[in-house]
Short mmCIF file of C-alpha atoms in Angstrom, two decimals:
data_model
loop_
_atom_site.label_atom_id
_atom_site.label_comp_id
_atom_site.label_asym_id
_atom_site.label_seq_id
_atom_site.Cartn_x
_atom_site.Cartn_y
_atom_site.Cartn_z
CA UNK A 34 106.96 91.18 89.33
CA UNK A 35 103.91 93.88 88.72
CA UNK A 36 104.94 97.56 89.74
CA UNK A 37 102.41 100.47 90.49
CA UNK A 38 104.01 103.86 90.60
CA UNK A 39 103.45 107.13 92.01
CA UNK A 40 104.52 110.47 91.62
CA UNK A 41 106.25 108.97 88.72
CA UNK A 42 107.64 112.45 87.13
CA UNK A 43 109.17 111.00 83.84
CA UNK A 44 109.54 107.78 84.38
CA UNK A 45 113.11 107.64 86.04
CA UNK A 46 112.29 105.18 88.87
CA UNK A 47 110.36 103.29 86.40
CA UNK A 48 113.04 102.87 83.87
CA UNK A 49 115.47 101.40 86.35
CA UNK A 50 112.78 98.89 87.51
CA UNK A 51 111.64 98.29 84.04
CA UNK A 52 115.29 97.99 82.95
CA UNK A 53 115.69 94.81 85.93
CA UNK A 54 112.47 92.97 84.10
CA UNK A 55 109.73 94.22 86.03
CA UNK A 56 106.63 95.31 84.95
CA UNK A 57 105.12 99.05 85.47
CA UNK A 58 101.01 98.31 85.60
CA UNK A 59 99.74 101.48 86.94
CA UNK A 60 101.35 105.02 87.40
CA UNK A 61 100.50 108.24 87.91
CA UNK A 62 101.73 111.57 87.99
CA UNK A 63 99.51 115.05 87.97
CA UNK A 64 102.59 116.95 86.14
CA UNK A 65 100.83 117.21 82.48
CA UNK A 66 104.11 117.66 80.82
CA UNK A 67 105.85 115.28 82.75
CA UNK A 68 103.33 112.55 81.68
CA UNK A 69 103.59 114.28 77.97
CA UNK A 70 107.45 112.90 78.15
CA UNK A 71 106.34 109.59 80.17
CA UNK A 72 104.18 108.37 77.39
CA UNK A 73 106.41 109.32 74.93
CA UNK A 74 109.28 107.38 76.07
CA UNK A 75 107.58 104.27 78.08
CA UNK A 76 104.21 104.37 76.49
CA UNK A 77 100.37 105.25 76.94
CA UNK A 78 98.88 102.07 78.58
CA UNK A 79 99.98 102.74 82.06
CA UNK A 80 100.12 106.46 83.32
CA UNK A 81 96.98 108.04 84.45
CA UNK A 82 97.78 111.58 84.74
CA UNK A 83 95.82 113.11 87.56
CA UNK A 84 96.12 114.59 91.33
CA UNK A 85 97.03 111.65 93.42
CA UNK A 86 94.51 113.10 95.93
CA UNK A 87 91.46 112.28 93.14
CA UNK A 88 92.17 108.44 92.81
CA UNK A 89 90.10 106.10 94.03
CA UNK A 90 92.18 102.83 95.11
CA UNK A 91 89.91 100.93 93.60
CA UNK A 92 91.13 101.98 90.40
CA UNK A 93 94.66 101.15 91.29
CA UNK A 94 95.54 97.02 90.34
CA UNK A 95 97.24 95.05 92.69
CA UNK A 96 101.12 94.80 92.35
CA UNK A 97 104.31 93.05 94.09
CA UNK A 98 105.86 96.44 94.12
CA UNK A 99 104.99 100.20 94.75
CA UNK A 100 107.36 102.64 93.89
CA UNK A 101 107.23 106.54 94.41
CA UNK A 102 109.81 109.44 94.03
CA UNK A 103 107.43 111.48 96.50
CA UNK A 104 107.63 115.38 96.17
CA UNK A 105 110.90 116.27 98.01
CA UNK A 106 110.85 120.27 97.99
CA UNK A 107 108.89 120.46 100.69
CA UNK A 108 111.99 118.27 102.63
CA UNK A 109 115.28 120.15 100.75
CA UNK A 110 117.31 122.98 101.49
CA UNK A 111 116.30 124.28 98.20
CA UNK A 112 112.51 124.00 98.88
CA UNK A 113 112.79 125.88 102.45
CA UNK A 114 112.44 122.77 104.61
CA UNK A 115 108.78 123.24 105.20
CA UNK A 116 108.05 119.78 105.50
CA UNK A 117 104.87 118.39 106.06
CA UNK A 118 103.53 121.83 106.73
CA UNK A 119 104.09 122.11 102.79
CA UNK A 120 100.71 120.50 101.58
CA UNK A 121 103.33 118.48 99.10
CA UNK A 122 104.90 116.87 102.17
CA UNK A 123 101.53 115.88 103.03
CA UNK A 124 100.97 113.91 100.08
CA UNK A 125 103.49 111.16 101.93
CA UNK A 126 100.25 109.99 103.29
CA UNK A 127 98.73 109.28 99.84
CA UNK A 128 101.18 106.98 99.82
CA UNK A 129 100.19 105.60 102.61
CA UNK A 130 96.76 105.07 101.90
CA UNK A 131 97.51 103.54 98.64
CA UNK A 132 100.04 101.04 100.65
CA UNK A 133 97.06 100.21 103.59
CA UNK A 134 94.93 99.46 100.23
CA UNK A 135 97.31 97.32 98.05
CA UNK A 136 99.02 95.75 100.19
CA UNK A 137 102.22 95.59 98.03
CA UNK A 138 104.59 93.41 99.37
CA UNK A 139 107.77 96.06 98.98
CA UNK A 140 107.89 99.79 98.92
CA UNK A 141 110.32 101.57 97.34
CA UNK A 142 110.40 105.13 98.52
CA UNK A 143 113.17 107.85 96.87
CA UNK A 144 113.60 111.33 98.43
CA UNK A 145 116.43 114.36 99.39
CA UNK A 146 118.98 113.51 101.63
CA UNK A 147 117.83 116.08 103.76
CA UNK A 148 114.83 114.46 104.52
CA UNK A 149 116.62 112.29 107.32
CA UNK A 150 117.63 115.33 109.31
CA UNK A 151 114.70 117.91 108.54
CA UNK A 152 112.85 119.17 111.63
CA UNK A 153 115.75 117.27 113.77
CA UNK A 154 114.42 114.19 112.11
CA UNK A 155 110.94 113.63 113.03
CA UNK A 156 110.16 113.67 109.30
CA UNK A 157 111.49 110.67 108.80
CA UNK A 158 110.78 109.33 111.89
CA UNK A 159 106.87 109.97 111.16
CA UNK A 160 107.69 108.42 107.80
CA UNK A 161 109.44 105.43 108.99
CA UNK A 162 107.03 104.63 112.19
CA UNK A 163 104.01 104.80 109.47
CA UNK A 164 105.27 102.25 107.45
CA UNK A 165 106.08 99.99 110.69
CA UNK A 166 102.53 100.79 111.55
CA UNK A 167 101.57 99.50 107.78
CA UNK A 168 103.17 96.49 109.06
CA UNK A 169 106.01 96.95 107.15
CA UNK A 170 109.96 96.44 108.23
CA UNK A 171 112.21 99.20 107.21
CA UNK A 172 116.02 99.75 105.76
CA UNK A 173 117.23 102.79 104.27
CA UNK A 174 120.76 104.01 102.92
CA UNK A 175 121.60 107.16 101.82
CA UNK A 176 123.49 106.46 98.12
CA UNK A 177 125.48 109.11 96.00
CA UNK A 178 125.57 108.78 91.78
CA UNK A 179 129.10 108.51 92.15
CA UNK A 180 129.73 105.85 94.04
CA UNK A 181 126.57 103.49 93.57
CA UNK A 182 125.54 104.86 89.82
CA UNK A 183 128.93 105.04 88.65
CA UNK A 184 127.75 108.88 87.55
CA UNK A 185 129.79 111.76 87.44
CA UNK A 186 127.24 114.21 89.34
CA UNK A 187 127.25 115.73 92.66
CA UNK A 188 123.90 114.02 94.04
CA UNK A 189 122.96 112.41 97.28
CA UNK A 190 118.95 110.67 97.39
CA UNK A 191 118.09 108.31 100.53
CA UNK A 192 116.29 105.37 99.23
CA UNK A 193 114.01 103.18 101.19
CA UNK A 194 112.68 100.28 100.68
CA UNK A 195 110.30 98.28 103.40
CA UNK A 196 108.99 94.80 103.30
CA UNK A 197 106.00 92.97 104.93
CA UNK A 198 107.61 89.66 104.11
CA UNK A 199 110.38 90.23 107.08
CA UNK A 200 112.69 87.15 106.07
CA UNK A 201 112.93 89.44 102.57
CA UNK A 202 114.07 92.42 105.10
CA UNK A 203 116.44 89.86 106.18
CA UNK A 204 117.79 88.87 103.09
CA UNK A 205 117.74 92.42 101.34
CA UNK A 206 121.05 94.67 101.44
CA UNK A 207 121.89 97.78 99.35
CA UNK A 208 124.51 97.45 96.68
CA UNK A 209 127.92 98.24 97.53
CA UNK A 210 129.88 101.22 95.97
CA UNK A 211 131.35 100.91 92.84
CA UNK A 212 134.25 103.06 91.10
CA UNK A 213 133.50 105.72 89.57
CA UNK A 214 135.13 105.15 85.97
CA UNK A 215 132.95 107.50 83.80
CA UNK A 216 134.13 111.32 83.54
CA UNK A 217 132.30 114.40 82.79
CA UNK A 218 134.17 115.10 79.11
CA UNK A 219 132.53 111.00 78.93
CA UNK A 220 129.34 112.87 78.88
CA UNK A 221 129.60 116.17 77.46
CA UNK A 222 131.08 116.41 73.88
CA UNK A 223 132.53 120.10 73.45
CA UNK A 224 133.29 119.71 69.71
CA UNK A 225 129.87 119.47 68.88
CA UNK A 226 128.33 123.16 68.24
CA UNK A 227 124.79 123.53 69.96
CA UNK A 228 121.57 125.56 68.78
CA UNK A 229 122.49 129.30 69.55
CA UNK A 230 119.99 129.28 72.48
CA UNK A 231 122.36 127.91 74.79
CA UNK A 232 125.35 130.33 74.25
CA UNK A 233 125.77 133.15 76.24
CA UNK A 234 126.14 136.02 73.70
CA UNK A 235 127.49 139.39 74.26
CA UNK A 236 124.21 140.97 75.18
CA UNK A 237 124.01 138.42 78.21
CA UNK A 238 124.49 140.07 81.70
CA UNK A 239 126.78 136.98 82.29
CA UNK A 240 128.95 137.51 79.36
CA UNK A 241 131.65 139.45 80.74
CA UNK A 242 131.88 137.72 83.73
CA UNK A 243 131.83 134.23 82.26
CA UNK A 244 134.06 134.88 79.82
CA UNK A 245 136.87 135.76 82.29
CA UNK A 246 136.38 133.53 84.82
CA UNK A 247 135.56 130.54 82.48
CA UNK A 248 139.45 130.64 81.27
CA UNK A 249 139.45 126.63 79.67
CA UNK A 250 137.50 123.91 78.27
CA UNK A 251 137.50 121.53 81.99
CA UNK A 252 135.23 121.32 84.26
CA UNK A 253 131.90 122.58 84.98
CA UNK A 254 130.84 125.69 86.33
CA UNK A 255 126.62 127.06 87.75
CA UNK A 256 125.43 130.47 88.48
CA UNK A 257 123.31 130.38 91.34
CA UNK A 258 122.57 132.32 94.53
CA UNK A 259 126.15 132.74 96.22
CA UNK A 260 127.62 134.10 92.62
CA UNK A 261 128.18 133.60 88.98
CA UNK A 262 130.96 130.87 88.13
CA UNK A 263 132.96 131.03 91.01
CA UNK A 264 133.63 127.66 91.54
CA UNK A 265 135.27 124.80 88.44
CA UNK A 266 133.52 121.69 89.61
CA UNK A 267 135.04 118.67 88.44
CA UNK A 268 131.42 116.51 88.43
CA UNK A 269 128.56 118.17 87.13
CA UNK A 270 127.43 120.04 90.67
CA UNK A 271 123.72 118.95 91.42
CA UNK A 272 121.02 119.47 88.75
CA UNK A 273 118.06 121.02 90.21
CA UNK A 274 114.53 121.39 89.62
CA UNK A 275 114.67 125.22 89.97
CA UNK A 276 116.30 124.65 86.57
CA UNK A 277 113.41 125.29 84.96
CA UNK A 278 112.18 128.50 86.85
CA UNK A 279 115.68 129.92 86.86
CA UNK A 280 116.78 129.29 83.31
CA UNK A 281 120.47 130.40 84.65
CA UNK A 282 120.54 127.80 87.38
CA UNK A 283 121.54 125.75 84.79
CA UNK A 284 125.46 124.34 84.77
CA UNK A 285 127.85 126.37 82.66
CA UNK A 286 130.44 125.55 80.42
CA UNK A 287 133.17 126.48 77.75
CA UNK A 288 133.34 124.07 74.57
CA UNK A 289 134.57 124.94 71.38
CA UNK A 290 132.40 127.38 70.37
CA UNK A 291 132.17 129.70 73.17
CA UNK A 292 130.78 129.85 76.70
CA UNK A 293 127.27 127.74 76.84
CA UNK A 294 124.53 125.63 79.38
CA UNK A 295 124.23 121.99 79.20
CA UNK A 296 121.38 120.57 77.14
CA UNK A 297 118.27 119.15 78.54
CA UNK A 298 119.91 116.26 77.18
CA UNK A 299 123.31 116.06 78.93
CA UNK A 300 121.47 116.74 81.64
CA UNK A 301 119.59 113.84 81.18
CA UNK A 302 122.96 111.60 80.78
CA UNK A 303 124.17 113.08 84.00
CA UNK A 304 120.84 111.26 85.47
CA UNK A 305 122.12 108.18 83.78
CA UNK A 306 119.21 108.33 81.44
CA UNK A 307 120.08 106.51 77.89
CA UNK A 308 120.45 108.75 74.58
CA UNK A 309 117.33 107.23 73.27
CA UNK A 310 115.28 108.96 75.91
CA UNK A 311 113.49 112.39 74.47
CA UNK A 312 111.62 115.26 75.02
CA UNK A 313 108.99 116.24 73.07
CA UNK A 314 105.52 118.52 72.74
CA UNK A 315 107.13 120.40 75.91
CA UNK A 316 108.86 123.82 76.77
CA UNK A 317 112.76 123.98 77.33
CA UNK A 318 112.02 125.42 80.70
CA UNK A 319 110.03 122.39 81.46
CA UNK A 320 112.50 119.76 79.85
CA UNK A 321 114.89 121.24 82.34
CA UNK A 322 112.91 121.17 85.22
CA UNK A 323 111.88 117.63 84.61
CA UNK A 324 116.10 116.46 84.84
CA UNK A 325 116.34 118.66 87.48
CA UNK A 326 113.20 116.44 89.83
CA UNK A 327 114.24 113.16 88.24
CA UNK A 328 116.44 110.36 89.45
CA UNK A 329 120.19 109.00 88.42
CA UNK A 330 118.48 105.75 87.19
CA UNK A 331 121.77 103.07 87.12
CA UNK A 332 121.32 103.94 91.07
CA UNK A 333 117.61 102.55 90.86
CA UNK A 334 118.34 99.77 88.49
CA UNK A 335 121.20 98.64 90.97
CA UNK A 336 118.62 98.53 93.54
CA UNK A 337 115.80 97.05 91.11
CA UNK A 338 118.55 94.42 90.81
CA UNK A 339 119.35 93.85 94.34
CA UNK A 340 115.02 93.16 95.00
CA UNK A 341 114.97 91.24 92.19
CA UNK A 342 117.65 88.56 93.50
CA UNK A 343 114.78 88.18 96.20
CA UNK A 344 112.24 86.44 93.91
#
């Protein structure tokens, strides 16, 4: 079961696929430090890091399966909704082309939530009627990490996967929700003291503020737009990409040893992501931003799983 992959960020679609038996022949991704932490963690041989516009097709092999976490700012509240007017909602129809080209026989498409309602849903509608065109039959769910990744994060995707082989359409359901049994203290370990770069310090404009709204060691808290800590979230609240433009968009939290933001690497095990998994050559700013545009990969893999039964 040969993969290709596009837009494939770090690898988090990839590693649920990968983790169901399949095998990634081809990706690409025109993030240089995103491929930097690709090849590190799922090797060399596969990801051609370049602008998905520049490839020809003929350089792309043929596979049972393409996957693609598309650009989904251009779609999100966060990214101002601009759509396909955004030239990254545009490159939707590099997918496209690849999928007149290849021919795969499934498509596995991962995006915001929002993307079903944006622009009163012709978005999607142009997305889903473009596939149909392709020749392709369509299903779609909308699943949360928490009930289908078994995750504790606040984070809704809508995946989508279409099939030319309709008796597969026919035979292919979602998986159901499952409970969620894992907790955020499962996750985050607050006796463990963290490099000083992560603690808010006195001379932090946050400080004060943090330290008296942050009164225990529970929960989770962000600063964002609408204020600084005002809300104790009992899941880790969404991770962003803007996470690594806005170093203080990361979530906040009290452990031990003061008042501190998660680590690029709890971050990463609130995407599901497995402890061996690490960054390296690349800024913390980037690390961030990479767990921020990444996916909760049990979701995938329960998915990868559910395809897989097809074969």
């Amino acid at each position: 079961m040969k993969v290709i992959s596009l837009f494939s960020g770090i690898g988090g679609i990839d590693l649920g696929f990968l983790q169901e038996g399949f095998e990634i022949v081809w990706a690409n991704d025109s993030s240089h430090e995103a491929c930097i932490t690709y090849r590190h963690n799922l090797g060399e041989q596969f990801i051609k890091e370049d602008d998905i516009r520049n490839v020809d097709v003929s350089q792309i092999p043929s596979a049972d399966i393409l996957i693609a976490g598309f650009p989904c700012q251009p779609f999100s509240v966060m990214g101002y909704q601009r759509g396909f007017n955004d030239p990254r909602g545009n490159l939707f129809f590099e997918i496209a082309r690849i999928i007149e080209s290849k021919k795969p026989k499934i498509v596995f498409l991962e995006n915001v939530e929002n993307l079903m309602f944006h622009d009163n849903g012709k978005t999607f509608l142009v997305i889903y009627n473009t596939l149909a065109t392709l020749g392709y039959g369509v299903k779609y769910k909308v699943m949360s990490a928490t009930e289908y990744g078994n995750i504790p994060q606040k984070r809704s995707r809508i995946f989508i996967t279409a099939f030319s082989d309709y008796d597969m359409l026919d035979v292919f359901s979602f998986p159901q929700p499952t409970k969620l049994t894992v907790g955020i203290d499962d996750i985050i370990n607050r006796n463990v003291k963290h490099d000083s770069i992560y603690y808010y310090d006195e001379n932090s404009k946050y400080y004060n503020i943090l330290n008296q709204r942050i009164k225990d060691k529970t929960g989770i808290y962000r600063i964002d737009d609408s204020g600084i800590a005002r809300r104790k979230y009992d899941i880790c609240p969404t991770l962003k990409a803007n996470m690594g433009t806005y170093h203080d968009r990361v979530p906040v939290i009290r452990d031990n040893f003061g008042i501190r933001k998660l680590t690029p690497y709890e971050c990463l095990a609130f995407q599901g992501f497995p402890s061996k998994y690490k960054f390296r050559g690349i800024s913390l700013s980037a690390a961030y931003k990479q767990c921020g545009n990444t996916v909760v990969v049990p979701v995938v893999k329960r998915i990868a799983q559910k395809i897989k039964m097809l074969y």
